[in-house]
GROMACS .gro file of C-alpha atoms in nm:
model
  121
    1MET     CA    1 -16.254  -4.080   9.351
    2GLU     CA    2 -15.939  -4.276   9.430
    3THR     CA    3 -15.871  -4.320   9.060
    4LEU     CA    4 -15.898  -3.945   8.997
    5ALA     CA    5 -15.667  -3.874   9.290
    6ALA     CA    6 -15.413  -4.125   9.159
    7VAL     CA    7 -15.426  -3.973   8.810
    8GLY     CA    8 -15.384  -3.625   8.957
    9GLN     CA    9 -15.088  -3.741   9.166
   10VAL     CA   10 -14.915  -3.892   8.862
   11VAL     CA   11 -14.980  -3.586   8.644
   12LEU     CA   12 -14.853  -3.349   8.915
   13SER     CA   13 -14.545  -3.567   8.967
   14LEU     CA   14 -14.474  -3.575   8.594
   15TYR     CA   15 -14.503  -3.196   8.578
   16PHE     CA   16 -14.223  -3.159   8.832
   17LEU     CA   17 -14.014  -3.440   8.680
   18TYR     CA   18 -14.044  -3.284   8.334
   19ASN     CA   19 -13.941  -2.942   8.463
   20GLY     CA   20 -13.655  -3.090   8.664
   21ALA     CA   21 -13.525  -3.273   8.357
   22ASN     CA   22 -13.567  -2.953   8.154
   23HIS     CA   23 -13.331  -2.775   8.393
   24PHE     CA   24 -13.058  -3.008   8.270
   25LEU     CA   25 -13.168  -3.046   7.907
   26ASN     CA   26 -13.192  -2.667   7.868
   27PHE     CA   27 -12.916  -2.590   8.117
   28ARG     CA   28 -12.746  -2.321   7.912
   29GLY     CA   29 -13.065  -2.132   7.833
   30LEU     CA   30 -13.198  -2.148   8.190
   31SER     CA   31 -12.860  -2.043   8.329
   32ALA     CA   32 -12.860  -1.739   8.099
   33TYR     CA   33 -13.217  -1.658   8.206
   34ALA     CA   34 -13.121  -1.690   8.575
   35ALA     CA   35 -12.818  -1.467   8.518
   36ALA     CA   36 -13.038  -1.206   8.349
   37LYS     CA   37 -13.265  -1.215   8.656
   38GLY     CA   38 -12.965  -1.146   8.880
   39VAL     CA   39 -12.938  -1.492   9.035
   40PRO     CA   40 -12.592  -1.541   9.189
   41ALA     CA   41 -12.407  -1.849   9.056
   42PRO     CA   42 -12.681  -1.910   8.799
   43GLY     CA   43 -12.542  -2.243   8.676
   44ALA     CA   44 -12.531  -2.385   9.027
   45ALA     CA   45 -12.877  -2.245   9.099
   46VAL     CA   46 -13.021  -2.413   8.789
   47ALA     CA   47 -12.857  -2.745   8.878
   48VAL     CA   48 -12.973  -2.736   9.241
   49SER     CA   49 -13.326  -2.630   9.148
   50GLY     CA   50 -13.339  -2.905   8.884
   51LEU     CA   51 -13.241  -3.161   9.147
   52MET     CA   52 -13.507  -3.020   9.382
   53LEU     CA   53 -13.774  -3.062   9.115
   54LEU     CA   54 -13.661  -3.417   9.037
   55ALA     CA   55 -13.643  -3.517   9.404
   56GLY     CA   56 -13.982  -3.368   9.484
   57GLY     CA   57 -14.144  -3.515   9.175
   58LEU     CA   58 -14.006  -3.862   9.252
   59ALA     CA   59 -14.119  -3.839   9.615
   60LEU     CA   60 -14.475  -3.765   9.502
   61LEU     CA   61 -14.474  -4.028   9.228
   62LEU     CA   62 -14.331  -4.306   9.446
   63GLU     CA   63 -14.519  -4.197   9.759
   64TYR     CA   64 -14.188  -4.204   9.944
   65GLN     CA   65 -14.107  -3.925  10.191
   66VAL     CA   66 -14.400  -3.724  10.055
   67ALA     CA   67 -14.374  -3.457  10.326
   68ALA     CA   68 -14.004  -3.402  10.253
   69GLY     CA   69 -14.072  -3.393   9.879
   70ALA     CA   70 -14.351  -3.141   9.927
   71VAL     CA   71 -14.127  -2.915  10.137
   72ILE     CA   72 -13.847  -2.941   9.880
   73LEU     CA   73 -14.087  -2.840   9.603
   74ALA     CA   74 -14.228  -2.551   9.807
   75LEU     CA   75 -13.873  -2.435   9.884
   76PHE     CA   76 -13.819  -2.415   9.509
   77LEU     CA   77 -14.156  -2.270   9.412
   78VAL     CA   78 -14.195  -1.985   9.661
   79PRO     CA   79 -13.851  -1.821   9.623
   80THR     CA   80 -13.876  -1.866   9.245
   81ALA     CA   81 -14.210  -1.686   9.249
   82PHE     CA   82 -14.067  -1.387   9.435
   83PHE     CA   83 -13.718  -1.362   9.283
   84ILE     CA   84 -13.766  -1.487   8.926
   85HIS     CA   85 -14.130  -1.405   8.853
   86ASN     CA   86 -14.131  -1.065   9.027
   87PHE     CA   87 -14.403  -0.917   8.806
   88TRP     CA   88 -14.408  -0.591   9.003
   89ALA     CA   89 -14.062  -0.506   8.866
   90VAL     CA   90 -14.155  -0.559   8.498
   91GLU     CA   91 -14.243  -0.248   8.298
   92ASP     CA   92 -14.383  -0.405   7.979
   93ALA     CA   93 -14.752  -0.486   8.034
   94ALA     CA   94 -14.748  -0.812   7.835
   95ALA     CA   95 -14.433  -0.936   8.007
   96ARG     CA   96 -14.574  -0.830   8.345
   97GLY     CA   97 -14.887  -1.035   8.276
   98GLY     CA   98 -14.676  -1.339   8.193
   99GLU     CA   99 -14.470  -1.303   8.508
  100LEU     CA  100 -14.787  -1.256   8.715
  101ALA     CA  101 -14.927  -1.580   8.572
  102HIS     CA  102 -14.604  -1.766   8.663
  103PHE     CA  103 -14.597  -1.605   9.008
  104LEU     CA  104 -14.955  -1.713   9.084
  105LYS     CA  105 -14.892  -2.061   8.938
  106ASN     CA  106 -14.591  -2.111   9.164
  107ILE     CA  107 -14.777  -1.997   9.475
  108ALA     CA  108 -15.077  -2.217   9.389
  109LEU     CA  109 -14.854  -2.520   9.323
  110ALA     CA  110 -14.668  -2.464   9.650
  111SER     CA  111 -15.000  -2.451   9.833
  112ALA     CA  112 -15.116  -2.769   9.660
  113VAL     CA  113 -14.801  -2.973   9.725
  114LEU     CA  114 -14.796  -2.873  10.091
  115GLN     CA  115 -15.139  -3.036  10.128
  116LEU     CA  116 -15.027  -3.365   9.974
  117PRO     CA  117 -14.874  -3.521  10.286
  118GLN     CA  118 -15.224  -3.518  10.439
  119VAL     CA  119 -15.369  -3.678  10.127
  120ILE     CA  120 -15.109  -3.935  10.020
  121GLY     CA  121 -14.850  -3.918  10.300
   0.00000   0.00000   0.00000
């Protein structure tokens, strides 16, 4: 069971590290997306959220300050769910379904990472 937990921890960490890096590799596109969603100072928001994802992902991967990393990730995931993936405001049914999936994913990931300090802290 320890091996499975370790693999899960690495995979989860890499998910956040990948997405954090993507915030910088696709900075222009994500800034435009954030602007279209009405995010104030979209470039700064993309940079800060990218750093949050990288910091949280590293904390989980290195098992260093896991509680702080989990909180940082949750502080990214929950507001993003409500303000970026606000499915209730989308008229197109297909787009609404996509936003609902992202909303639920973010809430589930936030719930999962907030449990990690008890598991690997």
